[in-house]
C-alpha cells in the first residue's frame, strides 16, 4: 500500500498562513487567559481558516500545529526557504510571523495590546514565552529567545533596556515584505536597471558568462571590476542576469547592516559595492555578505581583501562600436570626429546625446559640435569640479600665434591625441596592443607665452572638455588624503575622457630630495605615486612649467611630448597686438613700434589691451594703451621703454 505525500502548501499561501497562524494563536491565548473575552477575540479564535490553508479539515489546534511542523520543510516562497535554511519548527515559524504580522496587520497589534501593556504594541519576551509554552508546547524562556537563531541572524531585533522579559522583539517591515515575495525598498540599496540592448564589447559579455559560472559554482566569492563606473555597472548587471539575480548597488553606509545578507539572499540580489578607495587602501567585505556572491567596483587604486576573487578591467567600446552607436543616437550628425577621439562608455554616450539634442532644441538650432561639447562638460562636472576648474573657452587655430616649429609640434601632438587608439595598429611585436594609449605632454615657457591657450586649442580641436587642476585644492595637509584626491580626480578624468591641465607641474614633479625629513619623504612618495598614475592614465594630460630644469628627469622620460613656448619675436608680437586690438586698435605704425620695443609675452599684451579698453569705449587711444602698458611693466619691476614714453602725452 502506498502512502500519498501531504499536499504542498502553495507559495501564495505563505503570507496568508503566517497571518492566520498569528491571529488565531493570539486569539486562542487571549480566550484562555482573559476573564472576559472581547468581541475581537471571539471573531478570531476559530481555526477554520488554518484548517483550510493547511488542507487539514476537522483538526484540533494541537493537530494543526503538528501538521504545520510537517508542512514547513515543503513550504514554498521565501518563508519556506527561511524555514528550511534554519530548521524552524512551528513555534519558531510563529515567532517569525508574529514579529512580521504585527508590522502589517492592525488586528495583530490590537490583540497584543490586549495581552500586555497597551502602549507596547510589539510583543514582549514574556508574552512570546507564554504563547509558545501554552499553544506550541515549546519551553522558550526569555533567555532562550534572546539567543534564538532568528535574532542571531538578524531577522529580529531586541528593543528596550528593561529587564529581559519586558523587552520587545521587532522586525523591519521591508524585510517582512521581502519574505512574502514582494518588492521592497531598503535605505542605501538601489536596484540597477540593465538595458535590453547590448552596450558592452563582445569579449566582456563572454567574460561575464564565465564569471557568472564561477560564482554559481562558488569557485570564487567576489568579482572585482575596474574601469569606467557606468561600464562596470553594465557588466555587473549582466552578471546578475546570468545568475538570475537582481543587481543592487549597496551604499557604504549600509555595509555593517546585519540584515544586508538576508536582503541579498531572500531578495535574490547580486550586491554591488562601490567603495572609494585611495592608494594602498583595502576593502574588507561586509561580514553579512561573506557567503554570497558579490561584485566590487573600484577605480584604478585600492584592493579587496577577499579569499577567492577574480579581477577584470572593464574596457570601453572600440572605435567601430562607438561610431555605430553615435550614428544610432545622433542620426544625421557627423559623429566621426567624436567617435575617434572620445573614448566614452555607452551609458555616457547615451546621456551626452540626449543632453546635446535638448540643448539644440532649446536654442532652436541644428545639432552642432558645440552642443555635444556642452553636454560633455555637463556630464563630467559633478566630481571633477570639486578638484579642478572647467576651461570652457573655445580656441581655434587662427587664435594661436606661435613660431612655425612650435606650431608644427602642436599639430603633431593634436594628431597623436586624435589617433591614440589606432596609431600602434600593425606595428611590430614590441608594441603591446593592450598598452596604455594615454598622452602626456609638457608645455614649458614663461608666464603668458600661450601654454594655457595652446591647451585650450588642443581640447577644442578634439571637442573634449578641458579641466585645469587646482593643486591647492588637491594637496591636503593630512597624509594619505592627497593621494586619494588625486586618484579620484584621475579616475573621473579617465571615465569622462577629458583633457587635464596640470598648471605649475614643477610643484609636484620637481627634483626630489634625499628624503631626510618626514615632509620630504612624504613629498617623494607623493611624486612616485603621481608618476605611476600619470604614466598609466588612459587619457590626455598636459602639464605646464616655467622651466624644464625644474622637472625631475625620472618624469621627463615618461612624457610623450615636450613643447617649449619661447618669448615671441617682433613679428609674433605685432600679430599678437593686432589680434588683441581687432577693429579698435590704433594705427599700424604705432602697433609696429609696440612690437619693436615691448618684449612682452601674449599674456601681458592681453592685459594691456583690456585695461586700455576700460578707458576708451571705441577706438583705443595711444595714451590709454601706454598707460595700461606702463602698469604691466610696473608688475615686472621695469620702466616703460623710453622710445614709447613720448606717446603717453599724445
XYZ file of C-alpha atoms in Angstrom:
650
model
C 0.000 0.000 0.000
C 1.411 3.384 -0.993
C 1.064 6.454 1.128
C 0.424 9.772 -0.638
C 2.583 12.737 0.339
C 0.891 15.557 2.261
C -0.276 18.317 -0.083
C 2.319 21.060 -0.746
C 1.421 24.465 0.669
C 1.398 26.869 -2.284
C 3.575 29.991 -2.415
C 0.597 32.364 -2.387
C -0.462 30.837 0.931
C 2.748 31.816 2.772
C 1.621 35.238 3.974
C -1.942 34.038 4.474
C -0.674 31.121 6.571
C 1.503 33.426 8.695
C -1.280 35.961 9.302
C -3.895 33.367 10.223
C -1.456 31.487 12.448
C -0.626 34.659 14.407
C -4.174 35.973 14.709
C -5.650 32.595 15.658
C -2.905 31.815 18.204
C -3.175 35.228 19.878
C -6.997 34.982 19.988
C -6.934 31.462 21.486
C -4.346 32.539 24.058
C -6.451 35.593 24.976
C -9.576 33.442 25.288
C -7.737 31.157 27.719
C -6.233 33.845 29.926
C -8.666 36.776 29.865
C -11.632 36.701 32.283
C -13.903 38.470 29.790
C -13.494 37.673 26.114
C -13.568 40.778 23.904
C -15.510 40.709 20.647
C -12.271 40.730 18.612
C -11.108 37.544 20.328
C -14.426 35.820 19.660
C -14.120 36.660 15.955
C -10.605 35.238 15.563
C -10.263 32.252 17.906
C -11.732 29.730 15.422
C -9.304 27.519 13.453
C -11.316 27.046 10.244
C -9.068 29.309 8.171
C -5.942 27.461 9.287
C -7.625 24.153 8.523
C -8.378 25.369 5.006
C -4.848 26.697 4.372
C -3.177 23.547 5.719
C -5.793 21.370 3.994
C -6.467 19.613 7.304
C -10.253 19.773 7.984
C -11.779 18.991 11.369
C -8.473 19.087 13.235
C -7.817 20.455 16.711
C -5.338 23.226 17.401
C -2.564 20.863 18.504
C -3.161 18.665 15.457
C -2.844 21.745 13.266
C 0.440 22.630 14.998
C 1.732 19.112 14.291
C 0.584 19.427 10.668
C 2.391 22.774 10.365
C 5.611 21.135 11.622
C 5.292 18.618 8.810
C 4.479 21.244 6.160
C 7.225 23.749 6.907
C 10.024 21.885 5.051
C 7.852 21.956 1.918
C 6.515 25.499 2.214
C 7.125 27.476 -0.975
C 8.499 31.009 -1.286
C 10.918 32.897 0.928
C 9.164 31.951 4.169
C 9.573 28.289 3.290
C 13.211 28.876 2.357
C 13.873 30.521 5.735
C 12.200 27.572 7.489
C 14.472 25.136 5.643
C 17.638 27.219 5.989
C 17.312 27.459 9.773
C 15.328 24.306 10.590
C 12.356 26.207 12.036
C 9.615 24.342 13.872
C 6.014 25.546 14.278
C 6.861 27.700 17.348
C 9.814 29.299 15.528
C 7.638 30.000 12.496
C 5.062 31.605 14.797
C 7.788 33.771 16.339
C 8.980 34.938 12.914
C 5.436 35.521 11.696
C 4.348 37.307 14.896
C 7.048 39.977 14.571
C 6.256 40.463 10.880
C 2.463 40.383 11.014
C 2.298 42.953 13.827
C 4.011 45.384 11.423
C 1.445 44.812 8.674
C -1.859 43.782 10.317
C -3.724 46.091 12.695
C -5.676 43.252 14.378
C -2.430 41.629 15.499
C -1.351 44.914 17.119
C -4.756 45.189 18.857
C -4.510 41.641 20.242
C -1.006 42.239 21.595
C -2.301 45.438 23.210
C -4.970 43.356 24.969
C -2.436 40.820 26.257
C 0.219 43.215 27.558
C 0.623 46.932 28.173
C -1.451 48.814 25.558
C 1.343 51.292 24.997
C 3.614 48.447 23.884
C 2.126 47.077 20.629
C 5.192 44.961 19.842
C 5.401 41.561 21.587
C 7.423 41.334 24.801
C 9.541 38.269 25.536
C 7.378 37.145 28.475
C 4.270 37.086 26.231
C 6.073 35.165 23.483
C 7.346 32.643 26.042
C 3.842 32.118 27.428
C 2.238 31.665 23.977
C 4.952 29.202 22.854
C 4.566 27.180 26.069
C 0.746 27.180 26.081
C -0.035 26.675 22.393
C 3.083 25.117 20.829
C 4.405 23.009 23.733
C 7.748 24.771 23.344
C 9.504 25.852 26.552
C 11.176 29.060 25.380
C 12.359 31.268 28.251
C 13.251 34.916 27.628
C 16.925 33.900 27.704
C 16.253 31.224 25.054
C 14.574 33.833 22.884
C 17.473 36.214 23.443
C 19.757 33.566 21.904
C 17.303 32.426 19.237
C 18.630 31.742 15.735
C 16.286 34.357 14.264
C 17.857 37.067 16.420
C 21.410 35.864 15.834
C 20.919 36.016 12.075
C 19.300 39.437 12.017
C 15.671 38.601 11.197
C 14.531 40.019 14.542
C 15.856 42.780 16.748
C 15.558 43.326 20.500
C 14.216 46.677 21.704
C 14.451 48.425 25.052
C 16.720 48.384 28.087
C 14.214 46.964 30.595
C 14.706 43.566 32.295
C 14.818 40.874 29.618
C 11.208 39.604 29.990
C 9.876 43.117 29.347
C 11.998 43.799 26.279
C 10.372 43.608 22.849
C 11.072 41.971 19.522
C 10.648 43.774 16.212
C 11.141 43.152 12.518
C 11.758 45.716 9.778
C 8.519 45.984 7.746
C 10.518 45.923 4.488
C 12.110 42.618 5.492
C 8.696 41.084 6.202
C 7.513 42.316 2.815
C 10.519 40.732 1.138
C 9.967 37.420 2.942
C 6.485 37.422 1.479
C 7.867 37.719 -2.051
C 7.037 41.383 -2.600
C 9.201 44.200 -3.897
C 10.700 46.444 -1.283
C 12.989 49.443 -0.850
C 15.816 49.484 1.659
C 17.715 52.616 2.547
C 21.112 52.665 0.844
C 20.235 49.886 -1.634
C 19.478 50.832 -5.255
C 18.481 48.348 -7.965
C 20.382 48.622 -11.252
C 18.363 48.775 -14.462
C 20.007 46.699 -17.198
C 19.280 47.944 -20.747
C 17.813 45.479 -23.202
C 20.299 46.369 -25.933
C 23.914 45.217 -25.773
C 26.182 48.117 -24.797
C 29.357 46.204 -23.943
C 32.174 44.792 -26.078
C 31.586 41.124 -27.095
C 34.662 39.945 -25.199
C 33.276 41.415 -21.958
C 29.925 39.713 -22.487
C 31.768 36.415 -22.846
C 33.761 37.136 -19.675
C 30.525 37.853 -17.792
C 29.205 34.384 -18.647
C 32.412 32.742 -17.407
C 32.457 34.774 -14.195
C 28.781 34.037 -13.546
C 29.518 30.316 -13.848
C 32.394 30.592 -11.358
C 30.176 32.490 -8.919
C 27.330 29.992 -9.284
C 29.723 27.116 -8.634
C 31.136 29.017 -5.613
C 34.634 28.696 -7.029
C 35.016 32.418 -6.434
C 33.277 34.591 -3.841
C 33.685 38.043 -5.393
C 34.293 39.733 -8.731
C 36.348 42.938 -8.714
C 35.699 45.241 -11.669
C 37.958 48.166 -12.557
C 37.324 50.851 -15.139
C 34.679 53.394 -16.060
C 31.935 53.235 -13.430
C 28.953 53.045 -15.785
C 30.611 50.332 -17.842
C 31.316 48.362 -14.671
C 27.670 48.714 -13.627
C 26.577 47.416 -17.028
C 28.793 44.364 -16.663
C 27.627 43.798 -13.076
C 24.033 43.949 -14.312
C 24.824 41.376 -16.996
C 26.452 39.144 -14.353
C 23.283 39.384 -12.277
C 21.148 38.428 -15.294
C 23.317 35.383 -15.943
C 22.867 34.344 -12.310
C 19.119 35.021 -12.296
C 19.575 37.761 -9.685
C 18.752 41.456 -9.328
C 21.785 43.753 -9.407
C 21.627 46.123 -6.400
C 24.165 48.836 -5.525
C 24.881 48.931 -1.782
C 25.994 52.267 -0.328
C 28.971 52.267 2.023
C 26.791 53.411 4.933
C 24.892 50.096 4.833
C 27.919 47.759 4.825
C 27.620 46.996 8.554
C 23.883 46.294 8.478
C 23.446 42.742 9.806
C 20.317 42.336 7.708
C 22.162 43.010 4.461
C 22.874 39.327 3.928
C 19.198 38.444 4.472
C 18.122 41.070 1.958
C 20.563 39.760 -0.619
C 19.764 36.085 -0.043
C 15.969 36.281 0.058
C 15.662 39.253 -2.268
C 17.747 37.319 -4.808
C 20.215 40.184 -5.123
C 23.687 40.393 -6.533
C 25.175 43.018 -4.152
C 27.370 45.627 -5.857
C 29.788 47.574 -3.655
C 31.349 50.830 -4.872
C 33.817 51.980 -2.185
C 36.030 54.981 -2.902
C 39.481 53.644 -2.075
C 42.722 55.542 -2.264
C 46.194 54.133 -2.957
C 47.068 51.314 -0.581
C 43.567 51.097 0.915
C 41.807 47.739 1.141
C 38.152 46.850 1.445
C 37.145 44.036 3.762
C 33.889 42.535 2.534
C 30.904 43.073 4.871
C 30.511 40.130 7.214
C 26.848 39.721 6.264
C 27.833 39.056 2.618
C 30.691 36.622 3.153
C 28.797 33.541 1.926
C 27.117 35.305 -1.015
C 28.336 36.314 -4.495
C 29.452 39.950 -4.519
C 30.665 42.433 -7.146
C 33.057 45.224 -6.115
C 33.589 48.186 -8.450
C 36.854 50.032 -7.900
C 38.768 52.831 -9.536
C 42.375 52.377 -10.594
C 43.552 52.199 -6.950
C 42.613 50.145 -3.894
C 42.102 46.417 -3.475
C 39.696 43.908 -1.913
C 40.584 41.635 0.984
C 38.665 38.535 -0.089
C 39.690 34.913 -0.413
C 38.792 33.637 -3.850
C 38.107 36.671 -6.030
C 38.503 37.369 -9.732
C 39.510 40.765 -11.109
C 38.583 42.186 -14.501
C 39.354 45.526 -16.158
C 36.265 46.744 -17.994
C 37.243 48.397 -21.264
C 35.237 50.924 -23.252
C 33.675 50.258 -26.642
C 36.125 50.093 -29.532
C 36.106 52.805 -32.189
C 33.846 50.950 -34.699
C 31.294 50.190 -31.973
C 31.346 53.802 -30.775
C 30.845 55.006 -34.337
C 27.819 52.746 -34.805
C 26.304 53.839 -31.501
C 26.829 57.560 -32.209
C 25.140 57.153 -35.605
C 22.210 55.470 -33.891
C 21.990 58.120 -31.157
C 22.578 61.159 -33.392
C 21.269 60.347 -36.884
C 22.244 62.958 -39.445
C 25.048 64.360 -37.267
C 28.678 63.978 -38.376
C 29.907 61.984 -35.389
C 33.106 60.644 -36.971
C 35.368 63.017 -35.018
C 33.909 62.378 -31.565
C 33.782 58.635 -32.234
C 37.507 58.718 -32.983
C 38.688 60.994 -30.200
C 36.328 60.379 -27.250
C 36.760 57.008 -25.564
C 33.475 57.019 -23.673
C 31.247 54.323 -22.233
C 27.928 53.570 -23.892
C 25.860 54.967 -20.964
C 27.879 58.197 -21.108
C 27.317 58.431 -24.856
C 23.577 57.960 -24.404
C 23.419 60.706 -21.744
C 25.558 63.097 -23.814
C 23.468 62.532 -26.953
C 20.217 63.203 -25.100
C 21.518 66.383 -23.494
C 23.133 67.684 -26.692
C 19.879 67.260 -28.620
C 17.957 69.001 -25.840
C 20.353 71.974 -25.903
C 19.999 72.278 -29.664
C 16.203 72.229 -29.392
C 16.209 74.830 -26.610
C 18.411 77.133 -28.705
C 16.345 76.427 -31.852
C 19.477 75.329 -33.675
C 20.544 72.291 -35.636
C 22.747 69.927 -33.656
C 26.370 71.129 -33.680
C 29.699 70.199 -32.138
C 29.271 72.931 -29.520
C 26.106 71.272 -28.185
C 27.917 67.948 -27.821
C 30.836 69.647 -26.053
C 28.479 71.473 -23.672
C 26.803 68.156 -22.898
C 30.187 66.555 -22.196
C 31.074 69.379 -19.806
C 27.757 68.914 -18.027
C 28.229 65.158 -17.694
C 31.735 65.453 -16.274
C 31.163 68.397 -13.951
C 29.860 66.861 -10.716
C 33.009 65.188 -9.391
C 35.723 66.992 -11.348
C 34.572 70.460 -10.243
C 35.489 69.506 -6.696
C 39.154 69.282 -7.642
C 39.513 71.140 -10.956
C 38.053 74.105 -12.829
C 36.481 73.782 -16.271
C 38.077 75.860 -19.039
C 35.205 76.328 -21.462
C 36.788 78.799 -23.882
C 36.879 77.585 -27.474
C 40.205 78.386 -29.184
C 40.606 77.994 -32.950
C 43.879 77.651 -34.833
C 43.842 81.276 -36.047
C 43.866 82.465 -32.420
C 47.292 80.910 -31.825
C 50.360 82.959 -32.747
C 53.332 80.659 -32.337
C 56.664 80.035 -34.058
C 56.373 77.718 -37.053
C 58.388 74.927 -35.436
C 56.299 75.030 -32.259
C 53.064 75.141 -34.257
C 54.215 72.056 -36.169
C 54.887 70.251 -32.884
C 51.468 71.239 -31.564
C 49.729 69.929 -34.687
C 51.640 66.657 -34.360
C 50.556 66.391 -30.720
C 46.978 67.073 -31.820
C 47.189 64.253 -34.358
C 48.639 61.885 -31.769
C 45.793 62.639 -29.347
C 43.282 62.108 -32.135
C 44.777 58.768 -33.204
C 45.926 57.448 -29.829
C 43.668 54.408 -30.119
C 44.756 53.327 -33.604
C 48.316 54.559 -34.125
C 50.009 51.354 -32.898
C 47.864 49.087 -35.056
C 50.022 46.949 -37.345
C 53.318 47.894 -35.701
C 55.902 45.339 -34.651
C 55.606 42.791 -31.825
C 57.477 45.012 -29.378
C 54.366 47.187 -29.141
C 51.817 45.697 -26.768
C 48.294 46.198 -28.218
C 46.942 46.367 -24.661
C 49.433 49.076 -23.689
C 48.116 52.301 -22.180
C 47.490 54.752 -25.007
C 47.204 57.890 -22.937
C 49.087 61.032 -23.976
C 51.292 63.041 -21.636
C 52.721 66.383 -22.779
C 54.744 69.086 -21.036
C 54.398 72.739 -22.059
C 57.403 74.807 -20.940
C 57.653 78.563 -21.052
C 57.444 81.780 -19.115
C 54.094 83.004 -17.840
C 51.973 84.472 -20.626
C 53.663 82.702 -23.540
C 50.487 80.837 -24.544
C 50.701 77.477 -22.743
C 47.119 77.541 -21.439
C 45.848 78.930 -24.756
C 47.523 76.063 -26.597
C 45.959 73.558 -24.191
C 42.552 75.124 -24.851
C 43.175 74.863 -28.592
C 44.103 71.195 -28.248
C 40.935 70.422 -26.255
C 38.802 72.471 -28.670
C 40.144 70.651 -31.722
C 39.297 67.337 -30.029
C 35.848 68.610 -28.890
C 36.852 67.488 -25.402
C 36.265 69.225 -22.041
C 39.350 70.846 -20.551
C 39.837 70.994 -16.780
C 42.587 72.930 -15.060
C 43.712 71.296 -11.840
C 43.923 73.475 -8.759
C 46.802 71.859 -6.923
C 45.986 73.843 -3.778
C 42.602 72.092 -3.619
C 44.123 68.688 -4.246
C 47.085 68.949 -1.902
C 45.756 68.095 1.537
C 47.675 68.601 4.731
C 46.606 65.184 6.031
C 48.889 62.398 4.898
C 47.049 59.958 2.671
C 44.262 62.323 1.614
C 46.314 63.936 -1.154
C 46.821 60.650 -2.988
C 43.145 59.820 -2.550
C 42.084 63.190 -4.012
C 44.456 62.835 -6.944
C 43.341 59.251 -7.519
C 39.691 60.315 -7.581
C 40.449 63.176 -9.952
C 42.357 60.944 -12.386
C 39.640 58.272 -12.259
C 36.970 60.846 -13.068
C 39.077 62.318 -15.868
C 39.559 58.860 -17.361
C 35.872 57.964 -17.046
C 34.799 61.104 -18.944
C 37.882 61.230 -21.218
C 38.529 64.891 -20.514
C 41.797 66.767 -21.068
C 43.544 67.590 -17.796
C 45.763 70.646 -17.462
C 48.150 70.482 -14.503
C 49.483 74.020 -14.039
C 52.860 74.619 -12.399
C 53.798 70.957 -12.621
C 57.204 71.547 -11.067
C 55.405 71.961 -7.738
C 54.684 68.222 -7.859
C 57.341 66.907 -10.239
C 60.295 68.979 -9.192
C 63.593 67.376 -8.344
C 63.281 65.125 -5.336
C 65.351 65.486 -2.201
C 67.233 62.750 -0.386
C 64.218 62.332 1.959
C 65.968 63.265 5.195
C 62.913 64.917 6.742
C 59.466 63.354 7.195
C 57.871 66.015 4.976
C 60.467 65.338 2.268
C 59.835 61.586 2.389
C 56.098 62.210 2.085
C 56.652 64.555 -0.878
C 58.814 61.911 -2.572
C 56.137 59.261 -2.004
C 53.518 61.573 -3.474
C 55.699 62.217 -6.523
C 56.264 58.485 -7.041
C 52.530 57.846 -6.803
C 51.744 60.557 -9.348
C 54.473 59.377 -11.713
C 52.924 55.924 -11.763
C 49.329 57.107 -12.068
C 50.026 59.600 -14.840
C 52.108 57.042 -16.715
C 49.135 54.649 -16.691
C 46.423 57.277 -17.222
C 44.460 56.386 -20.389
C 43.526 59.983 -21.206
C 45.289 63.207 -22.157
C 47.291 65.165 -19.577
C 49.033 68.459 -20.254
C 51.478 69.786 -17.690
C 52.929 73.277 -17.634
C 56.132 74.600 -16.117
C 58.182 77.765 -16.356
C 61.431 75.836 -16.661
C 62.394 72.362 -17.845
C 65.338 72.393 -15.439
C 62.910 72.187 -12.503
C 61.321 68.927 -13.675
C 62.638 65.630 -12.310
C 64.413 63.627 -15.027
C 62.588 60.468 -13.915
C 59.399 62.139 -15.039
C 60.776 63.584 -18.286
C 61.292 60.134 -19.793
C 57.609 59.340 -19.187
C 56.452 62.233 -21.368
C 55.273 61.744 -24.937
C 55.929 65.334 -25.985
C 57.749 68.377 -24.619
C 56.810 71.705 -26.235
C 58.787 74.830 -25.392
C 56.963 78.156 -25.676
C 59.540 80.919 -26.237
C 59.021 84.631 -25.866
C 57.527 85.986 -29.097
C 59.769 87.717 -31.631
C 58.951 91.083 -33.223
C 56.693 89.685 -35.918
C 54.811 87.449 -33.468
C 54.385 90.398 -31.078
C 52.983 92.500 -33.919
C 50.475 89.780 -34.754
C 49.589 89.428 -31.066
C 48.887 93.172 -30.753
C 46.761 93.153 -33.891
C 44.908 90.020 -32.832
C 44.022 91.595 -29.487
C 43.228 95.087 -30.777
C 40.896 93.938 -33.515
C 38.978 96.795 -35.162
C 39.524 99.132 -32.189
C 43.325 99.339 -32.403
C 45.447 102.420 -33.143
C 47.304 102.889 -36.430
C 49.646 100.217 -37.750
C 52.740 102.393 -37.329
C 52.103 102.620 -33.584
C 51.441 98.870 -33.411
C 54.789 98.285 -35.148
C 56.522 100.430 -32.514
C 54.841 98.450 -29.729
C 56.013 95.198 -31.276
C 59.526 96.509 -31.752
C 60.162 97.945 -28.307
C 57.934 95.895 -25.930
C 59.451 92.481 -25.425
C 56.454 91.040 -23.627
C 54.629 87.711 -23.980
C 50.998 87.453 -25.065
C 49.565 87.365 -21.555
C 50.848 90.883 -20.776
C 49.670 92.144 -24.161
C 46.206 90.815 -23.393
C 46.109 92.588 -20.021
C 47.278 95.848 -21.617
C 44.548 95.830 -24.247
C 41.829 95.005 -21.721
C 42.881 97.817 -19.374
C 43.047 100.281 -22.276
C 39.557 99.219 -23.375
C 38.221 100.328 -19.997
C 39.173 103.939 -20.791
C 38.166 104.087 -24.469
C 34.841 102.611 -25.474
C 35.536 102.976 -29.190
C 38.947 103.406 -30.784
C 41.753 102.722 -28.314
C 43.882 105.829 -27.825
C 47.670 105.665 -27.707
C 47.798 107.330 -24.286
C 45.390 104.782 -22.796
C 47.351 101.895 -24.308
C 50.663 103.197 -22.995
C 49.276 103.869 -19.515
C 47.990 100.289 -19.357
C 51.337 99.095 -20.730
C 53.205 101.038 -18.048
C 51.192 99.222 -15.387
C 52.220 95.879 -16.871
C 55.884 96.925 -16.790
C 55.397 98.032 -13.206
C 54.332 94.452 -12.334
C 57.674 93.301 -13.707
C 59.621 95.988 -11.821
C 60.624 97.681 -15.069
C 60.082 101.033 -16.766
C 58.175 101.689 -19.974
C 60.637 101.785 -22.920
C 61.696 105.428 -23.476
C 61.001 105.131 -27.216
C 57.281 104.943 -26.347
C 57.111 107.394 -23.487
C 56.571 110.415 -25.775
C 53.261 108.933 -26.958
C 51.792 108.992 -23.444
C 51.121 112.702 -23.859
C 49.880 112.428 -27.412
